[in-house]
GROMACS .gro file of C-alpha atoms in nm:
model
  481
    1UNK     CA    1   0.000   0.000   0.000
    2UNK     CA    2   0.144   0.335  -0.105
    3UNK     CA    3   0.192   0.633   0.126
    4UNK     CA    4  -0.091   0.809  -0.057
    5UNK     CA    5  -0.322   0.510   0.000
    6UNK     CA    6  -0.235   0.500   0.370
    7UNK     CA    7  -0.295   0.875   0.405
    8UNK     CA    8  -0.629   0.848   0.225
    9UNK     CA    9  -0.740   0.559   0.443
   10UNK     CA   10  -0.638   0.750   0.755
   11UNK     CA   11  -0.834   1.059   0.648
   12UNK     CA   12  -1.141   0.850   0.573
   13UNK     CA   13  -1.122   0.679   0.911
   14UNK     CA   14  -1.089   1.016   1.085
   15UNK     CA   15  -1.389   1.156   0.898
   16UNK     CA   16  -1.601   0.848   0.973
   17UNK     CA   17  -1.510   0.876   1.341
   18UNK     CA   18  -1.614   1.241   1.339
   19UNK     CA   19  -1.950   1.152   1.180
   20UNK     CA   20  -2.007   0.875   1.434
   21UNK     CA   21  -1.911   1.096   1.726
   22UNK     CA   22  -2.161   1.365   1.623
   23UNK     CA   23  -2.436   1.109   1.574
   24UNK     CA   24  -2.388   0.920   1.901
   25UNK     CA   25  -2.242   1.197   2.117
   26UNK     CA   26  -2.461   1.129   2.421
   27UNK     CA   27  -2.446   0.751   2.411
   28UNK     CA   28  -2.193   0.479   2.483
   29UNK     CA   29  -2.193   0.127   2.342
   30UNK     CA   30  -2.077  -0.191   2.512
   31UNK     CA   31  -1.875  -0.466   2.345
   32UNK     CA   32  -2.197  -0.669   2.331
   33UNK     CA   33  -2.372  -0.377   2.158
   34UNK     CA   34  -2.103  -0.370   1.890
   35UNK     CA   35  -2.113  -0.746   1.841
   36UNK     CA   36  -2.494  -0.756   1.830
   37UNK     CA   37  -2.499  -0.466   1.587
   38UNK     CA   38  -2.289  -0.654   1.332
   39UNK     CA   39  -2.524  -0.952   1.352
   40UNK     CA   40  -2.834  -0.731   1.343
   41UNK     CA   41  -2.719  -0.544   1.031
   42UNK     CA   42  -2.682  -0.870   0.840
   43UNK     CA   43  -3.021  -0.990   0.958
   44UNK     CA   44  -3.188  -0.667   0.843
   45UNK     CA   45  -3.044  -0.707   0.493
   46UNK     CA   46  -3.166  -1.067   0.485
   47UNK     CA   47  -3.508  -0.967   0.622
   48UNK     CA   48  -3.552  -0.709   0.348
   49UNK     CA   49  -3.508  -0.978   0.083
   50UNK     CA   50  -3.838  -1.131   0.194
   51UNK     CA   51  -4.044  -0.827   0.095
   52UNK     CA   52  -4.142  -0.695  -0.248
   53UNK     CA   53  -4.061  -0.343  -0.365
   54UNK     CA   54  -4.415  -0.231  -0.283
   55UNK     CA   55  -4.362  -0.311   0.086
   56UNK     CA   56  -4.242   0.043   0.154
   57UNK     CA   57  -4.497   0.222  -0.063
   58UNK     CA   58  -4.836   0.387  -0.003
   59UNK     CA   59  -4.967   0.147   0.265
   60UNK     CA   60  -4.700  -0.068   0.429
   61UNK     CA   61  -4.952  -0.209   0.679
   62UNK     CA   62  -5.103  -0.422   0.402
   63UNK     CA   63  -4.816  -0.656   0.496
   64UNK     CA   64  -4.913  -0.664   0.865
   65UNK     CA   65  -4.953  -1.043   0.888
   66UNK     CA   66  -4.624  -1.105   0.708
   67UNK     CA   67  -4.448  -0.860   0.940
   68UNK     CA   68  -4.576  -1.041   1.249
   69UNK     CA   69  -4.450  -1.376   1.115
   70UNK     CA   70  -4.108  -1.241   1.017
   71UNK     CA   71  -3.783  -1.365   1.169
   72UNK     CA   72  -3.701  -1.037   1.343
   73UNK     CA   73  -4.046  -0.934   1.467
   74UNK     CA   74  -4.001  -1.096   1.808
   75UNK     CA   75  -3.683  -0.897   1.869
   76UNK     CA   76  -3.848  -0.570   1.775
   77UNK     CA   77  -4.144  -0.656   1.997
   78UNK     CA   78  -3.925  -0.734   2.300
   79UNK     CA   79  -3.686  -0.442   2.250
   80UNK     CA   80  -3.675  -0.203   2.549
   81UNK     CA   81  -3.794   0.108   2.366
   82UNK     CA   82  -3.800   0.361   2.650
   83UNK     CA   83  -4.070   0.627   2.614
   84UNK     CA   84  -4.342   0.736   2.376
   85UNK     CA   85  -4.336   1.112   2.336
   86UNK     CA   86  -4.599   1.152   2.063
   87UNK     CA   87  -4.934   0.981   2.114
   88UNK     CA   88  -5.294   1.101   2.116
   89UNK     CA   89  -5.457   0.942   2.418
   90UNK     CA   90  -5.796   0.885   2.253
   91UNK     CA   91  -5.665   0.709   1.939
   92UNK     CA   92  -5.532   0.383   2.084
   93UNK     CA   93  -5.845   0.169   2.069
   94UNK     CA   94  -5.770  -0.202   2.036
   95UNK     CA   95  -6.052  -0.291   1.797
   96UNK     CA   96  -6.066  -0.664   1.872
   97UNK     CA   97  -6.060  -0.601   2.247
   98UNK     CA   98  -6.327  -0.332   2.213
   99UNK     CA   99  -6.572  -0.570   2.045
  100UNK     CA  100  -6.498  -0.841   2.300
  101UNK     CA  101  -6.528  -0.616   2.606
  102UNK     CA  102  -6.721  -0.290   2.561
  103UNK     CA  103  -6.910  -0.296   2.233
  104UNK     CA  104  -7.207  -0.504   2.342
  105UNK     CA  105  -7.267  -0.367   2.690
  106UNK     CA  106  -7.619  -0.237   2.755
  107UNK     CA  107  -7.484   0.119   2.767
  108UNK     CA  108  -7.314   0.103   2.424
  109UNK     CA  109  -7.532   0.257   2.152
  110UNK     CA  110  -7.471   0.306   1.781
  111UNK     CA  111  -7.625   0.527   1.513
  112UNK     CA  112  -7.596   0.351   1.173
  113UNK     CA  113  -7.679   0.671   0.984
  114UNK     CA  114  -7.398   0.877   1.135
  115UNK     CA  115  -7.160   0.587   1.213
  116UNK     CA  116  -7.119   0.714   1.569
  117UNK     CA  117  -7.105   0.534   1.902
  118UNK     CA  118  -7.240   0.690   2.218
  119UNK     CA  119  -7.283   0.604   2.583
  120UNK     CA  120  -7.635   0.615   2.727
  121UNK     CA  121  -7.717   0.499   3.077
  122UNK     CA  122  -8.045   0.343   2.958
  123UNK     CA  123  -8.252   0.278   2.648
  124UNK     CA  124  -8.493   0.551   2.757
  125UNK     CA  125  -8.210   0.805   2.769
  126UNK     CA  126  -8.088   0.726   2.418
  127UNK     CA  127  -8.115   0.997   2.153
  128UNK     CA  128  -8.311   0.945   1.833
  129UNK     CA  129  -8.127   0.726   1.584
  130UNK     CA  130  -7.923   0.540   1.847
  131UNK     CA  131  -7.982   0.173   1.926
  132UNK     CA  132  -7.801  -0.070   2.150
  133UNK     CA  133  -7.526  -0.222   1.941
  134UNK     CA  134  -7.610  -0.563   2.085
  135UNK     CA  135  -7.967  -0.533   1.954
  136UNK     CA  136  -7.847  -0.422   1.610
  137UNK     CA  137  -7.617  -0.726   1.603
  138UNK     CA  138  -7.896  -0.963   1.702
  139UNK     CA  139  -8.101  -0.853   1.399
  140UNK     CA  140  -7.827  -0.948   1.152
  141UNK     CA  141  -7.859  -1.263   0.942
  142UNK     CA  142  -7.484  -1.278   0.880
  143UNK     CA  143  -7.337  -1.157   1.209
  144UNK     CA  144  -6.980  -1.235   1.109
  145UNK     CA  145  -6.996  -1.022   0.795
  146UNK     CA  146  -7.174  -0.742   0.982
  147UNK     CA  147  -6.906  -0.740   1.252
  148UNK     CA  148  -6.629  -0.731   0.994
  149UNK     CA  149  -6.797  -0.435   0.825
  150UNK     CA  150  -6.852  -0.233   1.141
  151UNK     CA  151  -6.489  -0.280   1.247
  152UNK     CA  152  -6.375  -0.112   0.926
  153UNK     CA  153  -6.571   0.198   1.025
  154UNK     CA  154  -6.334   0.249   1.318
  155UNK     CA  155  -5.999   0.225   1.141
  156UNK     CA  156  -5.844   0.381   0.832
  157UNK     CA  157  -5.828   0.092   0.583
  158UNK     CA  158  -5.617   0.041   0.272
  159UNK     CA  159  -5.893   0.132   0.024
  160UNK     CA  160  -5.933   0.469   0.198
  161UNK     CA  161  -5.559   0.539   0.197
  162UNK     CA  162  -5.525   0.457  -0.173
  163UNK     CA  163  -5.843   0.638  -0.284
  164UNK     CA  164  -5.692   0.964  -0.408
  165UNK     CA  165  -6.036   1.120  -0.461
  166UNK     CA  166  -6.081   1.144  -0.083
  167UNK     CA  167  -5.888   1.345   0.175
  168UNK     CA  168  -5.747   1.105   0.434
  169UNK     CA  169  -5.763   1.367   0.711
  170UNK     CA  170  -6.141   1.390   0.665
  171UNK     CA  171  -6.172   1.012   0.690
  172UNK     CA  172  -5.938   0.999   0.988
  173UNK     CA  173  -6.107   1.273   1.191
  174UNK     CA  174  -6.454   1.133   1.122
  175UNK     CA  175  -6.350   0.795   1.261
  176UNK     CA  176  -6.190   0.948   1.571
  177UNK     CA  177  -6.502   1.149   1.646
  178UNK     CA  178  -6.716   0.836   1.604
  179UNK     CA  179  -6.575   0.700   1.931
  180UNK     CA  180  -6.537   1.009   2.150
  181UNK     CA  181  -6.883   0.994   2.306
  182UNK     CA  182  -6.828   0.638   2.417
  183UNK     CA  183  -6.471   0.565   2.524
  184UNK     CA  184  -6.444   0.895   2.712
  185UNK     CA  185  -6.718   0.791   2.952
  186UNK     CA  186  -6.534   0.772   3.283
  187UNK     CA  187  -6.599   0.398   3.341
  188UNK     CA  188  -6.529   0.290   2.983
  189UNK     CA  189  -6.217   0.504   2.981
  190UNK     CA  190  -6.060   0.321   3.276
  191UNK     CA  191  -6.077  -0.006   3.085
  192UNK     CA  192  -5.966   0.152   2.757
  193UNK     CA  193  -5.665   0.324   2.917
  194UNK     CA  194  -5.551   0.013   3.101
  195UNK     CA  195  -5.571  -0.190   2.780
  196UNK     CA  196  -5.359   0.077   2.610
  197UNK     CA  197  -5.101   0.054   2.888
  198UNK     CA  198  -5.093  -0.326   2.857
  199UNK     CA  199  -4.995  -0.307   2.492
  200UNK     CA  200  -4.725  -0.048   2.534
  201UNK     CA  201  -4.568  -0.190   2.849
  202UNK     CA  202  -4.546  -0.538   2.692
  203UNK     CA  203  -4.357  -0.376   2.405
  204UNK     CA  204  -4.090  -0.222   2.626
  205UNK     CA  205  -4.240   0.119   2.694
  206UNK     CA  206  -4.181   0.262   3.042
  207UNK     CA  207  -4.313   0.614   2.999
  208UNK     CA  208  -4.582   0.785   2.788
  209UNK     CA  209  -4.629   1.158   2.733
  210UNK     CA  210  -4.965   1.172   2.558
  211UNK     CA  211  -5.156   1.459   2.399
  212UNK     CA  212  -5.501   1.506   2.552
  213UNK     CA  213  -5.767   1.770   2.610
  214UNK     CA  214  -5.828   1.905   2.958
  215UNK     CA  215  -6.133   1.749   3.121
  216UNK     CA  216  -6.219   1.514   2.835
  217UNK     CA  217  -6.407   1.261   3.045
  218UNK     CA  218  -6.781   1.269   3.113
  219UNK     CA  219  -7.030   1.107   3.351
  220UNK     CA  220  -7.352   0.909   3.294
  221UNK     CA  221  -7.535   1.225   3.187
  222UNK     CA  222  -7.260   1.338   2.948
  223UNK     CA  223  -7.154   1.613   3.186
  224UNK     CA  224  -6.786   1.702   3.198
  225UNK     CA  225  -6.637   1.571   3.521
  226UNK     CA  226  -6.423   1.799   3.743
  227UNK     CA  227  -6.049   1.811   3.688
  228UNK     CA  228  -5.989   1.656   4.031
  229UNK     CA  229  -6.203   1.353   3.948
  230UNK     CA  230  -6.044   1.313   3.605
  231UNK     CA  231  -5.696   1.326   3.758
  232UNK     CA  232  -5.799   1.063   4.015
  233UNK     CA  233  -5.918   0.831   3.735
  234UNK     CA  234  -5.587   0.861   3.553
  235UNK     CA  235  -5.393   0.795   3.874
  236UNK     CA  236  -5.607   0.491   3.953
  237UNK     CA  237  -5.526   0.333   3.617
  238UNK     CA  238  -5.158   0.435   3.626
  239UNK     CA  239  -5.118   0.283   3.973
  240UNK     CA  240  -5.289  -0.036   3.858
  241UNK     CA  241  -5.045  -0.058   3.565
  242UNK     CA  242  -4.750  -0.004   3.798
  243UNK     CA  243  -4.875  -0.275   4.031
  244UNK     CA  244  -4.965  -0.534   3.767
  245UNK     CA  245  -4.736  -0.457   3.472
  246UNK     CA  246  -4.424  -0.255   3.556
  247UNK     CA  247  -4.347  -0.052   3.871
  248UNK     CA  248  -4.125   0.181   3.665
  249UNK     CA  249  -4.407   0.296   3.437
  250UNK     CA  250  -4.519   0.659   3.428
  251UNK     CA  251  -4.770   0.860   3.225
  252UNK     CA  252  -4.817   1.234   3.183
  253UNK     CA  253  -5.031   1.459   2.965
  254UNK     CA  254  -4.941   1.727   2.714
  255UNK     CA  255  -5.252   1.944   2.709
  256UNK     CA  256  -5.372   1.995   2.353
  257UNK     CA  257  -5.592   2.271   2.215
  258UNK     CA  258  -5.733   2.311   1.864
  259UNK     CA  259  -5.614   2.518   1.570
  260UNK     CA  260  -5.974   2.592   1.474
  261UNK     CA  261  -6.006   2.813   1.784
  262UNK     CA  262  -5.969   3.190   1.776
  263UNK     CA  263  -5.690   3.356   1.971
  264UNK     CA  264  -5.905   3.441   2.271
  265UNK     CA  265  -6.011   3.078   2.303
  266UNK     CA  266  -5.648   2.967   2.280
  267UNK     CA  267  -5.539   3.217   2.544
  268UNK     CA  268  -5.820   3.121   2.783
  269UNK     CA  269  -5.754   2.750   2.739
  270UNK     CA  270  -5.380   2.798   2.785
  271UNK     CA  271  -5.452   2.977   3.113
  272UNK     CA  272  -5.662   2.677   3.224
  273UNK     CA  273  -5.376   2.448   3.125
  274UNK     CA  274  -5.124   2.645   3.330
  275UNK     CA  275  -5.362   2.639   3.625
  276UNK     CA  276  -5.386   2.259   3.589
  277UNK     CA  277  -5.006   2.241   3.581
  278UNK     CA  278  -4.998   2.434   3.908
  279UNK     CA  279  -5.241   2.187   4.062
  280UNK     CA  280  -5.079   1.867   3.929
  281UNK     CA  281  -4.724   1.959   3.821
  282UNK     CA  282  -4.596   1.607   3.744
  283UNK     CA  283  -4.901   1.507   3.543
  284UNK     CA  284  -4.973   1.804   3.316
  285UNK     CA  285  -4.637   1.874   3.155
  286UNK     CA  286  -4.680   2.064   2.827
  287UNK     CA  287  -4.903   2.249   2.581
  288UNK     CA  288  -4.972   2.196   2.211
  289UNK     CA  289  -5.216   2.293   1.934
  290UNK     CA  290  -5.339   2.011   1.710
  291UNK     CA  291  -5.540   1.943   1.391
  292UNK     CA  292  -5.434   1.920   1.028
  293UNK     CA  293  -5.154   2.169   0.973
  294UNK     CA  294  -5.256   2.263   0.618
  295UNK     CA  295  -5.622   2.291   0.712
  296UNK     CA  296  -5.594   2.580   0.957
  297UNK     CA  297  -5.409   2.903   1.032
  298UNK     CA  298  -5.032   2.928   1.042
  299UNK     CA  299  -4.865   2.939   1.383
  300UNK     CA  300  -4.759   3.303   1.353
  301UNK     CA  301  -5.126   3.404   1.369
  302UNK     CA  302  -5.153   3.233   1.709
  303UNK     CA  303  -4.841   3.407   1.840
  304UNK     CA  304  -5.025   3.703   2.003
  305UNK     CA  305  -5.210   3.456   2.226
  306UNK     CA  306  -4.923   3.213   2.281
  307UNK     CA  307  -4.676   3.487   2.375
  308UNK     CA  308  -4.890   3.562   2.679
  309UNK     CA  309  -4.786   3.229   2.828
  310UNK     CA  310  -4.495   3.373   3.027
  311UNK     CA  311  -4.719   3.635   3.183
  312UNK     CA  312  -4.972   3.370   3.288
  313UNK     CA  313  -4.695   3.140   3.412
  314UNK     CA  314  -4.562   3.420   3.629
  315UNK     CA  315  -4.908   3.465   3.780
  316UNK     CA  316  -4.931   3.097   3.877
  317UNK     CA  317  -4.563   3.045   3.956
  318UNK     CA  318  -4.514   2.748   3.720
  319UNK     CA  319  -4.384   2.685   3.368
  320UNK     CA  320  -4.573   2.484   3.107
  321UNK     CA  321  -4.344   2.415   2.808
  322UNK     CA  322  -4.461   2.422   2.448
  323UNK     CA  323  -4.436   2.088   2.264
  324UNK     CA  324  -4.578   2.176   1.926
  325UNK     CA  325  -4.678   1.977   1.621
  326UNK     CA  326  -4.510   2.123   1.313
  327UNK     CA  327  -4.355   2.046   0.977
  328UNK     CA  328  -4.637   1.805   0.886
  329UNK     CA  329  -4.735   1.991   0.572
  330UNK     CA  330  -4.751   1.968   0.194
  331UNK     CA  331  -4.760   2.347   0.163
  332UNK     CA  332  -4.384   2.396   0.127
  333UNK     CA  333  -4.391   2.746  -0.020
  334UNK     CA  334  -4.604   2.927   0.236
  335UNK     CA  335  -4.565   2.725   0.555
  336UNK     CA  336  -4.325   2.893   0.799
  337UNK     CA  337  -4.448   2.707   1.106
  338UNK     CA  338  -4.112   2.552   1.192
  339UNK     CA  339  -3.961   2.900   1.224
  340UNK     CA  340  -4.244   3.006   1.455
  341UNK     CA  341  -4.210   2.695   1.670
  342UNK     CA  342  -3.846   2.778   1.736
  343UNK     CA  343  -3.925   3.142   1.813
  344UNK     CA  344  -4.194   3.022   2.053
  345UNK     CA  345  -3.928   2.804   2.220
  346UNK     CA  346  -4.085   2.463   2.168
  347UNK     CA  347  -3.901   2.189   2.358
  348UNK     CA  348  -3.975   1.921   2.098
  349UNK     CA  349  -4.137   1.908   1.754
  350UNK     CA  350  -4.408   1.659   1.660
  351UNK     CA  351  -4.350   1.511   1.310
  352UNK     CA  352  -4.109   1.772   1.170
  353UNK     CA  353  -4.082   1.606   0.828
  354UNK     CA  354  -4.059   1.942   0.647
  355UNK     CA  355  -3.742   2.025   0.840
  356UNK     CA  356  -3.552   1.844   0.565
  357UNK     CA  357  -3.616   2.150   0.342
  358UNK     CA  358  -3.448   2.391   0.585
  359UNK     CA  359  -3.073   2.343   0.619
  360UNK     CA  360  -3.024   2.636   0.857
  361UNK     CA  361  -3.308   2.523   1.082
  362UNK     CA  362  -3.156   2.173   1.093
  363UNK     CA  363  -2.840   2.329   1.237
  364UNK     CA  364  -3.045   2.534   1.482
  365UNK     CA  365  -3.242   2.232   1.602
  366UNK     CA  366  -2.932   2.014   1.625
  367UNK     CA  367  -2.741   2.271   1.827
  368UNK     CA  368  -3.036   2.341   2.059
  369UNK     CA  369  -3.101   1.967   2.099
  370UNK     CA  370  -3.468   1.991   2.012
  371UNK     CA  371  -3.594   1.636   1.970
  372UNK     CA  372  -3.808   1.546   1.668
  373UNK     CA  373  -4.095   1.309   1.747
  374UNK     CA  374  -4.108   1.106   1.424
  375UNK     CA  375  -4.424   0.909   1.336
  376UNK     CA  376  -4.342   0.708   1.021
  377UNK     CA  377  -4.659   0.506   0.964
  378UNK     CA  378  -4.882   0.802   1.045
  379UNK     CA  379  -4.693   1.013   0.792
  380UNK     CA  380  -4.746   0.747   0.527
  381UNK     CA  381  -5.114   0.681   0.598
  382UNK     CA  382  -5.194   1.054   0.601
  383UNK     CA  383  -5.004   1.090   0.269
  384UNK     CA  384  -4.709   1.305   0.371
  385UNK     CA  385  -4.457   1.033   0.280
  386UNK     CA  386  -4.565   0.788   0.010
  387UNK     CA  387  -4.258   0.566   0.049
  388UNK     CA  388  -4.107   0.500   0.393
  389UNK     CA  389  -3.761   0.496   0.238
  390UNK     CA  390  -3.806   0.868   0.172
  391UNK     CA  391  -3.884   0.958   0.533
  392UNK     CA  392  -3.623   1.206   0.663
  393UNK     CA  393  -3.571   1.020   0.993
  394UNK     CA  394  -3.236   0.863   0.897
  395UNK     CA  395  -3.112   1.193   0.753
  396UNK     CA  396  -3.197   1.368   1.079
  397UNK     CA  397  -3.025   1.096   1.279
  398UNK     CA  398  -2.709   1.102   1.069
  399UNK     CA  399  -2.698   1.481   1.087
  400UNK     CA  400  -2.696   1.471   1.465
  401UNK     CA  401  -3.056   1.581   1.520
  402UNK     CA  402  -3.224   1.402   1.809
  403UNK     CA  403  -3.519   1.186   1.707
  404UNK     CA  404  -3.743   0.931   1.875
  405UNK     CA  405  -3.992   0.690   1.715
  406UNK     CA  406  -4.365   0.716   1.793
  407UNK     CA  407  -4.701   0.566   1.684
  408UNK     CA  408  -4.920   0.883   1.684
  409UNK     CA  409  -5.268   0.725   1.646
  410UNK     CA  410  -5.219   0.347   1.633
  411UNK     CA  411  -5.573   0.232   1.707
  412UNK     CA  412  -5.716   0.418   1.410
  413UNK     CA  413  -5.446   0.272   1.186
  414UNK     CA  414  -5.562  -0.077   1.284
  415UNK     CA  415  -5.260  -0.164   1.498
  416UNK     CA  416  -5.168  -0.173   1.866
  417UNK     CA  417  -4.852  -0.049   2.030
  418UNK     CA  418  -4.538   0.094   1.872
  419UNK     CA  419  -4.347  -0.204   1.730
  420UNK     CA  420  -4.480  -0.166   1.375
  421UNK     CA  421  -4.330   0.183   1.353
  422UNK     CA  422  -3.993   0.056   1.477
  423UNK     CA  423  -3.992  -0.242   1.243
  424UNK     CA  424  -4.105  -0.072   0.922
  425UNK     CA  425  -3.882   0.232   0.965
  426UNK     CA  426  -3.582   0.009   1.037
  427UNK     CA  427  -3.631  -0.197   0.723
  428UNK     CA  428  -3.709   0.104   0.506
  429UNK     CA  429  -3.404   0.303   0.613
  430UNK     CA  430  -3.171   0.027   0.732
  431UNK     CA  431  -3.143   0.150   1.087
  432UNK     CA  432  -2.896  -0.065   1.275
  433UNK     CA  433  -2.914  -0.165   1.640
  434UNK     CA  434  -2.703   0.133   1.746
  435UNK     CA  435  -2.943   0.369   1.567
  436UNK     CA  436  -3.236   0.210   1.747
  437UNK     CA  437  -3.060   0.228   2.082
  438UNK     CA  438  -3.003   0.599   2.020
  439UNK     CA  439  -3.372   0.656   1.938
  440UNK     CA  440  -3.475   0.471   2.254
  441UNK     CA  441  -3.226   0.668   2.462
  442UNK     CA  442  -3.352   0.996   2.314
  443UNK     CA  443  -3.707   0.906   2.406
  444UNK     CA  444  -3.611   0.912   2.773
  445UNK     CA  445  -3.342   1.180   2.761
  446UNK     CA  446  -3.578   1.430   2.592
  447UNK     CA  447  -3.885   1.340   2.795
  448UNK     CA  448  -4.007   1.594   3.048
  449UNK     CA  449  -3.940   1.377   3.348
  450UNK     CA  450  -3.786   1.553   3.646
  451UNK     CA  451  -3.407   1.502   3.627
  452UNK     CA  452  -3.375   1.257   3.916
  453UNK     CA  453  -3.660   1.044   3.780
  454UNK     CA  454  -3.509   1.062   3.432
  455UNK     CA  455  -3.172   0.932   3.551
  456UNK     CA  456  -3.345   0.652   3.741
  457UNK     CA  457  -3.541   0.551   3.431
  458UNK     CA  458  -3.230   0.569   3.211
  459UNK     CA  459  -3.051   0.334   3.451
  460UNK     CA  460  -3.341   0.088   3.441
  461UNK     CA  461  -3.367   0.108   3.062
  462UNK     CA  462  -2.991   0.053   3.024
  463UNK     CA  463  -3.012  -0.262   3.234
  464UNK     CA  464  -3.306  -0.387   3.028
  465UNK     CA  465  -3.125  -0.302   2.704
  466UNK     CA  466  -2.812  -0.491   2.811
  467UNK     CA  467  -3.024  -0.797   2.897
  468UNK     CA  468  -3.202  -0.773   2.562
  469UNK     CA  469  -2.872  -0.757   2.369
  470UNK     CA  470  -2.722  -1.051   2.559
  471UNK     CA  471  -3.032  -1.263   2.496
  472UNK     CA  472  -3.023  -1.165   2.128
  473UNK     CA  473  -2.660  -1.281   2.101
  474UNK     CA  474  -2.733  -1.608   2.282
  475UNK     CA  475  -3.026  -1.690   2.052
  476UNK     CA  476  -2.829  -1.603   1.739
  477UNK     CA  477  -2.539  -1.822   1.853
  478UNK     CA  478  -2.778  -2.112   1.919
  479UNK     CA  479  -2.923  -2.081   1.569
  480UNK     CA  480  -2.575  -2.126   1.420
  481UNK     CA  481  -2.516  -2.454   1.605
   0.00000   0.00000   0.00000
């Protein structure tokens, strides 16, 4: 090898080390991590060979059954994933469980004309057009076909995703609203929330920071219950999950408002949110505005209301960070929301896919360590990314931007938990095990846990990760024998 060849090789090695250092600056890897990573990378390449080109395109979940039977699925399922930082609390309905547990109770009513479910305490109290779902079922000649049909009304299905004559956001929001007046009944909600926790905890999730409205739950007469009672319900279910599933689990709420509101409504609601933070500081941890980004006003028009946050915080003596959705848009020319989110000092950004068009902002976000909450399958189903290989997640990661992987609205996409997002994004972008460890680490490091609790959870997650890696290596070695 010539002197020039040696010098070139040395320069390349130095540059690769610099790239790696920037990417993994906050994380260390064990010898077992490095060994497992080499094995994992080969397995990912082999796994990809089992899928057609269309696997990554338009609607990857059409391959759901094949994914669950794949060689690597069990490892993705068991992987200690840390936290979920982007999840809407009312969009996690396990459809099969719902029809086994809640759908045919005497208080579950359905309106076939409007495709909406609603809680009524009795048949006499039911509004016109609503019948007990159990009685509707009993009238059906082909109950199996009827049940199959009604289930499709609660999830976004492939035909709806691929029908370009319809706007998927309209379909999506209609289906979400179809369930609100049922699962948010205080007694139904306890069961729904616990089932949600079961799925996520089994998949290696130890913390959830979910978007939710203040005082969403209602009583038998559809009256909004007091904040104190709502908080008590959440704590009851959280404590049950800690007792039965994992004592390290925690759950907090990012209070969400709507972009369809005027500025006075936003300001008033934000004041209520800050007051709730004062009352329950570890439970209510942030503030966001939601709804389709391209369907409503730009963030700069909300600034006059949002900028009053510091004044209100001073009044109550607490801080409620912004954790905004942004960069989930097809309006590239006019949308300046990402700039506004940074000026408003958001702590994280939900989705952020448009950030790829803004080189300077990528530097800004990297340097300020603002974590991007990526939601790959949601972005595909809602038609922001047609091919998962084109998602900017890997670009962000390689650039040194902090990202974590999230499921957004899994129940309405016909799935449970978070593993599908991990699996499909990994195959599409060839994430290796070190990339995934970094995403899991980020999900805890950039959570809003109090620092002492965060360090405790990181220690627990590290121990679980090390056990996972060792078991992975043992099983791979056994398969070679």
